[in-house]
Structures are given as structure tokens and as C-alpha cells.
Coordinates of N, CA and C in Angstrom, one line a residue:
M11 N 76.9 147.2 110.4 CA 76.8 145.8 110.8 C 76.2 145.6 112.1
N12 N 75.4 144.6 112.3 CA 74.7 144.3 113.5 C 75.7 143.9 114.6
A13 N 75.6 144.7 115.7 CA 76.5 144.5 116.8 C 76.4 143.1 117.4
F14 N 75.1 142.6 117.5 CA 74.9 141.3 118.1 C 75.7 140.2 117.3
I15 N 75.5 140.3 116.0 CA 76.2 139.3 115.1 C 77.7 139.4 115.3
I16 N 78.3 140.6 115.3 CA 79.7 140.8 115.4 C 80.2 140.3 116.7
N17 N 79.5 140.5 117.8 CA 79.9 140.1 119.1 C 79.8 138.6 119.3
H18 N 79.0 137.9 118.4 CA 78.8 136.5 118.5 C 79.3 135.7 117.3
L19 N 80.2 136.4 116.5 CA 80.6 135.9 115.2 C 81.3 134.5 115.4
L20 N 82.1 134.3 116.4 CA 82.7 133.0 116.6 C 81.7 131.9 116.9
W21 N 80.7 132.2 117.6 CA 79.6 131.3 117.9 C 78.9 130.9 116.6
F22 N 78.6 131.9 115.8 CA 77.9 131.6 114.5 C 78.8 130.7 113.7
K23 N 80.1 131.0 113.6 CA 81.0 130.1 112.9 C 81.1 128.7 113.4
A24 N 81.1 128.6 114.7 CA 81.2 127.3 115.4 C 79.9 126.4 115.0
F25 N 78.8 127.1 115.2 CA 77.6 126.3 114.9 C 77.4 126.0 113.4
H26 N 77.9 126.9 112.5 CA 77.9 126.7 111.1 C 78.7 125.4 110.8
V27 N 79.8 125.3 111.4 CA 80.7 124.1 111.2 C 80.0 122.8 111.8
I28 N 79.5 123.0 113.0 CA 78.8 121.8 113.7 C 77.7 121.3 112.8
F29 N 76.8 122.2 112.3 CA 75.7 121.7 111.5 C 76.1 121.2 110.2
M30 N 77.2 121.7 109.6 CA 77.8 121.2 108.4 C 78.3 119.8 108.6
V31 N 79.0 119.5 109.7 CA 79.5 118.2 110.0 C 78.3 117.2 110.2
A32 N 77.3 117.6 110.9 CA 76.1 116.7 111.1 C 75.5 116.4 109.7
W33 N 75.3 117.5 108.9 CA 74.7 117.3 107.6 C 75.5 116.3 106.7
F34 N 76.9 116.5 106.7 CA 77.7 115.6 105.9 C 77.8 114.2 106.4
A35 N 77.7 114.0 107.7 CA 77.6 112.7 108.3 C 76.5 111.9 107.6
G36 N 75.3 112.5 107.6 CA 74.2 111.9 107.0 C 74.3 111.8 105.5
I37 N 74.8 112.8 104.8 CA 74.8 112.8 103.4 C 75.9 111.8 102.9
F38 N 76.8 111.4 103.8 CA 77.8 110.4 103.4 C 77.2 109.0 103.6
Y39 N 76.3 108.9 104.7 CA 75.8 107.6 105.0 C 74.6 107.2 104.1
L40 N 73.7 108.1 103.8 CA 72.5 107.8 103.0 C 72.8 107.0 101.7
P41 N 73.8 107.5 100.9 CA 74.0 106.7 99.7 C 74.5 105.3 100.0
R42 N 75.2 105.1 101.1 CA 75.6 103.7 101.5 C 74.3 102.8 101.8
L43 N 73.3 103.5 102.3 CA 72.0 102.7 102.5 C 71.5 102.4 101.1
F44 N 71.6 103.3 100.2 CA 71.1 103.1 98.8 C 71.9 101.9 98.2
V45 N 73.2 101.8 98.4 CA 74.0 100.7 97.9 C 73.4 99.4 98.4
N46 N 73.2 99.3 99.7 CA 72.7 98.1 100.3 C 71.3 97.8 99.8
H47 N 70.5 98.8 99.7 CA 69.1 98.6 99.2 C 69.1 98.1 97.8
A48 N 70.0 98.7 96.9 CA 70.0 98.3 95.5 C 70.5 96.8 95.4
E49 N 71.3 96.4 96.3 CA 71.9 95.1 96.2 C 71.2 94.0 96.9
T50 N 70.2 94.3 97.8 CA 69.6 93.3 98.5 C 68.5 92.6 97.7
T51 N 68.4 91.3 98.0 CA 67.3 90.5 97.4 C 66.2 90.2 98.4
S52 N 66.5 90.6 99.7 CA 65.5 90.3 100.8 C 64.5 91.4 100.9
R53 N 63.2 91.0 100.8 CA 62.1 91.9 101.0 C 62.2 92.6 102.4
E54 N 62.5 91.7 103.4 CA 62.5 92.2 104.8 C 63.6 93.3 104.9
V55 N 64.8 93.0 104.4 CA 65.9 94.0 104.5 C 65.5 95.3 103.7
A56 N 64.9 95.1 102.5 CA 64.5 96.3 101.7 C 63.5 97.2 102.5
E57 N 62.6 96.6 103.2 CA 61.6 97.3 104.0 C 62.3 98.1 105.1
H58 N 63.2 97.4 105.7 CA 64.0 98.0 106.8 C 64.8 99.2 106.3
L59 N 65.4 99.0 105.2 CA 66.2 100.1 104.6 C 65.4 101.3 104.2
K60 N 64.2 101.0 103.7 CA 63.2 102.1 103.4 C 63.0 103.1 104.6
G61 N 62.8 102.5 105.7 CA 62.6 103.3 106.9 C 63.8 104.0 107.3
M62 N 65.0 103.4 107.2 CA 66.2 104.0 107.6 C 66.5 105.2 106.7
E63 N 66.3 105.0 105.4 CA 66.6 106.0 104.4 C 65.7 107.3 104.7
R64 N 64.5 107.0 104.8 CA 63.5 108.1 105.0 C 63.8 108.9 106.3
R65 N 64.0 108.1 107.4 CA 64.3 108.8 108.7 C 65.6 109.6 108.7
L66 N 66.6 109.0 108.0 CA 67.9 109.7 108.0 C 67.8 111.0 107.1
L67 N 67.2 110.9 106.0 CA 67.0 112.1 105.2 C 66.3 113.2 105.9
Y68 N 65.2 112.9 106.6 CA 64.5 113.9 107.3 C 65.2 114.4 108.5
F69 N 66.1 113.5 109.1 CA 66.9 113.9 110.2 C 67.9 115.0 109.9
I70 N 68.6 114.7 108.7 CA 69.7 115.6 108.3 C 69.3 116.9 107.6
T71 N 68.1 116.9 107.1 CA 67.6 118.1 106.4 C 67.7 119.4 107.2
P72 N 67.2 119.4 108.5 CA 67.4 120.6 109.3 C 68.8 121.0 109.4
F73 N 69.8 120.1 109.5 CA 71.2 120.5 109.5 C 71.6 121.2 108.3
A74 N 71.1 120.7 107.1 CA 71.5 121.4 105.9 C 70.9 122.8 105.9
I75 N 69.7 123.0 106.3 CA 69.1 124.3 106.4 C 69.8 125.2 107.3
L76 N 70.1 124.7 108.5 CA 70.9 125.5 109.5 C 72.3 125.9 109.0
T77 N 72.9 125.0 108.3 CA 74.2 125.3 107.7 C 74.1 126.5 106.8
V78 N 73.2 126.4 105.9 CA 73.0 127.5 104.9 C 72.6 128.8 105.6
L79 N 71.7 128.8 106.6 CA 71.2 130.0 107.2 C 72.4 130.6 108.0
L80 N 73.2 129.8 108.7 CA 74.3 130.4 109.4 C 75.4 130.9 108.5
G81 N 75.6 130.2 107.3 CA 76.5 130.7 106.3 C 76.1 132.1 105.8
L82 N 74.8 132.3 105.6 CA 74.2 133.6 105.2 C 74.4 134.7 106.2
V83 N 74.3 134.3 107.5 CA 74.5 135.2 108.6 C 76.0 135.7 108.6
L84 N 76.9 134.7 108.3 CA 78.3 135.0 108.3 C 78.6 136.0 107.1
I85 N 78.0 135.7 106.0 CA 78.3 136.6 104.8 C 77.8 138.0 105.2
Y86 N 76.6 138.1 105.8 CA 76.0 139.4 106.2 C 77.0 140.1 107.1
A87 N 77.5 139.3 108.1 CA 78.4 139.9 109.1 C 79.6 140.5 108.5
Y88 N 80.2 139.8 107.6 CA 81.4 140.3 106.9 C 81.2 141.4 106.0
G89 N 80.0 141.5 105.4 CA 79.6 142.7 104.6 C 79.8 142.5 103.1
Y90 N 79.2 143.4 102.4 CA 79.1 143.3 100.9 C 80.4 143.4 100.3
S91 N 81.3 144.3 100.7 CA 82.6 144.5 100.0 C 83.4 143.3 100.2
W92 N 83.4 142.6 101.4 CA 84.1 141.4 101.6 C 83.5 140.3 100.7
F93 N 82.2 140.2 100.6 CA 81.6 139.2 99.7 C 82.0 139.4 98.3
V94 N 82.0 140.6 97.8 CA 82.4 140.8 96.4 C 83.8 140.4 96.2
S95 N 84.7 140.7 97.1 CA 86.2 140.4 96.9 C 86.6 139.0 97.2
A96 N 85.7 138.2 97.9 CA 86.1 136.9 98.3 C 85.7 135.9 97.2
K97 N 86.5 135.8 96.2 CA 86.3 135.0 95.0 C 86.1 133.5 95.4
W98 N 86.9 133.1 96.3 CA 86.9 131.7 96.8 C 85.5 131.4 97.3
L99 N 84.8 132.4 98.0 CA 83.5 132.2 98.5 C 82.5 131.9 97.4
H100 N 82.6 132.6 96.3 CA 81.7 132.4 95.2 C 81.8 130.9 94.7
I101 N 83.0 130.4 94.7 CA 83.2 129.0 94.3 C 82.5 128.1 95.3
K102 N 82.8 128.4 96.6 CA 82.2 127.6 97.7 C 80.7 127.6 97.6
L103 N 80.1 128.8 97.4 CA 78.6 128.9 97.3 C 78.1 128.1 96.1
T104 N 78.8 128.1 95.0 CA 78.4 127.2 93.9 C 78.4 125.8 94.3
L105 N 79.4 125.3 95.0 CA 79.5 123.9 95.5 C 78.3 123.7 96.5
V106 N 78.0 124.6 97.3 CA 76.9 124.5 98.3 C 75.6 124.3 97.6
I107 N 75.4 125.1 96.5 CA 74.2 125.0 95.7 C 74.1 123.6 95.1
L108 N 75.2 123.1 94.6 CA 75.3 121.7 94.0 C 75.0 120.7 95.1
L109 N 75.5 120.9 96.3 CA 75.2 119.9 97.4 C 73.8 120.0 97.8
L110 N 73.2 121.1 97.8 CA 71.8 121.2 98.1 C 70.9 120.5 97.0
S111 N 71.4 120.6 95.8 CA 70.7 119.9 94.7 C 70.9 118.4 94.9
Y112 N 72.1 118.0 95.3 CA 72.3 116.6 95.6 C 71.4 116.1 96.7
H113 N 71.3 116.9 97.7 CA 70.4 116.6 98.9 C 69.0 116.5 98.4
G114 N 68.5 117.4 97.6 CA 67.2 117.4 97.0 C 67.0 116.1 96.2
Y115 N 68.0 115.7 95.4 CA 67.9 114.5 94.6 C 67.7 113.3 95.4
C116 N 68.3 113.3 96.6 CA 68.2 112.2 97.5 C 66.7 112.0 97.9
F117 N 65.9 113.1 98.0 CA 64.5 112.9 98.3 C 63.8 112.1 97.2
K118 N 64.2 112.4 95.9 CA 63.7 111.6 94.8 C 64.1 110.1 94.9
L119 N 65.4 109.9 95.2 CA 65.8 108.5 95.3 C 65.1 107.8 96.5
V120 N 64.9 108.4 97.6 CA 64.2 107.8 98.7 C 62.8 107.4 98.2
K121 N 62.2 108.3 97.5 CA 60.8 108.0 97.0 C 60.8 106.9 96.0
T122 N 61.9 106.8 95.1 CA 62.0 105.8 94.2 C 62.1 104.4 94.9
F123 N 63.0 104.4 95.9 CA 63.1 103.1 96.7 C 61.8 102.8 97.4
Q124 N 61.1 103.8 98.0 CA 59.9 103.6 98.7 C 58.9 102.9 97.8
Q125 N 58.9 103.2 96.5 CA 57.9 102.7 95.5 C 58.4 101.5 94.8
D126 N 59.6 101.0 95.3 CA 60.2 99.8 94.7 C 60.4 100.0 93.2
K127 N 60.9 101.1 92.8 CA 61.1 101.4 91.4 C 62.6 101.7 91.0
N128 N 63.5 101.4 91.9 CA 64.9 101.6 91.6 C 65.3 100.6 90.5
T129 N 66.0 101.2 89.5 CA 66.6 100.4 88.4 C 68.1 100.5 88.4
R130 N 68.7 101.3 89.3 CA 70.2 101.5 89.3 C 70.9 100.5 90.2
S131 N 72.1 100.2 89.9 CA 72.9 99.2 90.6 C 73.6 99.8 91.8
G132 N 74.1 98.9 92.6 CA 74.9 99.3 93.8 C 76.1 100.1 93.4
K133 N 76.7 99.8 92.2 CA 77.8 100.5 91.7 C 77.5 101.9 91.4
F134 N 76.3 102.2 90.9 CA 75.9 103.6 90.6 C 75.9 104.4 91.9
Y135 N 75.3 103.8 93.0 CA 75.2 104.5 94.3 C 76.6 104.6 95.0
R136 N 77.5 103.7 94.7 CA 78.9 103.8 95.2 C 79.5 105.1 94.6
I137 N 79.4 105.2 93.3 CA 79.9 106.4 92.6 C 79.2 107.7 93.1
F138 N 77.9 107.6 93.2 CA 77.0 108.7 93.7 C 77.5 109.2 95.1
N139 N 77.9 108.2 95.9 CA 78.4 108.5 97.2 C 79.7 109.3 97.3
E140 N 80.4 109.3 96.2 CA 81.7 110.1 96.2 C 81.5 111.6 96.0
I141 N 80.4 112.0 95.4 CA 80.1 113.4 95.1 C 80.3 114.3 96.3
P142 N 79.6 114.0 97.4 CA 79.7 114.9 98.5 C 81.1 114.9 99.2
V143 N 81.8 113.7 99.0 CA 83.2 113.6 99.6 C 84.1 114.6 98.8
L144 N 84.0 114.6 97.5 CA 84.8 115.5 96.7 C 84.4 117.0 96.9
A145 N 83.1 117.2 97.1 CA 82.7 118.6 97.4 C 83.2 119.1 98.7
L146 N 83.2 118.2 99.7 CA 83.7 118.6 101.0 C 85.2 118.9 101.0
F147 N 86.0 118.1 100.3 CA 87.4 118.4 100.1 C 87.6 119.8 99.5
A148 N 86.8 120.1 98.5 CA 87.0 121.4 97.8 C 86.5 122.5 98.7
V149 N 85.4 122.4 99.4 CA 84.9 123.4 100.3 C 85.9 123.7 101.4
I150 N 86.5 122.7 102.0 CA 87.4 122.8 103.1 C 88.7 123.6 102.6
I151 N 89.2 123.2 101.5 CA 90.4 123.8 100.9 C 90.1 125.3 100.6
L152 N 88.9 125.5 100.0 CA 88.5 126.9 99.7 C 88.4 127.8 101.0
V153 N 87.8 127.2 102.0 CA 87.6 128.0 103.3 C 88.9 128.3 104.0
Y154 N 89.8 127.3 104.0 CA 91.0 127.5 104.8 C 92.2 128.0 104.0
V155 N 92.3 127.7 102.8 CA 93.4 128.2 101.9 C 93.1 129.5 101.3
K156 N 91.8 129.7 100.9 CA 91.3 130.9 100.3 C 92.1 131.2 99.0
P157 N 92.2 130.3 98.1 CA 93.0 130.6 96.9 C 92.5 131.8 96.1
S158 N 93.4 132.6 95.6 CA 92.9 133.8 94.8 C 92.7 133.5 93.4

């Protein structure tokens, strides 16, 4: 195992969590912008929301990438045998892959709104907004409780 990583493991963990929190702050807020965008009848408001959606998505994307990269560093630091035996981590990684897919789908939604082609209601985006909330609850429970 790399001595540098081991000596700085707590720093890697701290920044993993910091970047995750920053990512989730944005991934919670972006669908709320979609709700407002889907429900507005004002062209001026819609144009303003287009800019906010695009800027927010591009702002939080590096946080998602850094969260994943630091998570991989942590897995590497703990080693292969730990990875194989940590069944909770496999579930967490599945949820992270789903969250990354969700994040990627947000790019499609931003483009749809940019082109004024949205056909979904505010209610759809309210439900869509709950997906990362539920995923976060599950990830936190998995990380801290580590159910077997």
C-alpha cells in the first residue's frame, strides 16, 4: 500500500465527504430549478432559469468527479481483500453509479430546457428531485452502519 495515501488517509476521507456534500447541494437544487422552469409562463424567467441550470450543472460536475476519484483512492488504500469483503461498499458503489447516471441525465434535461422542448410537468421534477435524497440516505446508512 502506498505510504503517502496511508499517512494522509483521513485527509482523503475528509475531502471525499466535502466534495460529496458540495455535489449533493447542487444535485438537490438543480431539479428545483427544473420545477420552476417547467411551471413558469414567463419567457424572461425561463431564460434566467436556463442560465442558472447550465451554470449550476457545470459548477457541480467537478465535485462529482472529485468525489468519485477520492472514493477510488480510499478503496485502493484499504486494499483488495477489504474491497471484496465489504459487501456494503458494493451496494454503495451501485448507488453511486446510479447517481452518476442521474447526474448525466441532468445534462440531457438542461439541454431539453435550453431548446424549449420540455414536455414534463413540475410534478415530474418534484418526484425526480427525491431520487438523490433517497440515495443519500441509503449511502450514509451503508457507510456508517455497514450492514452485513
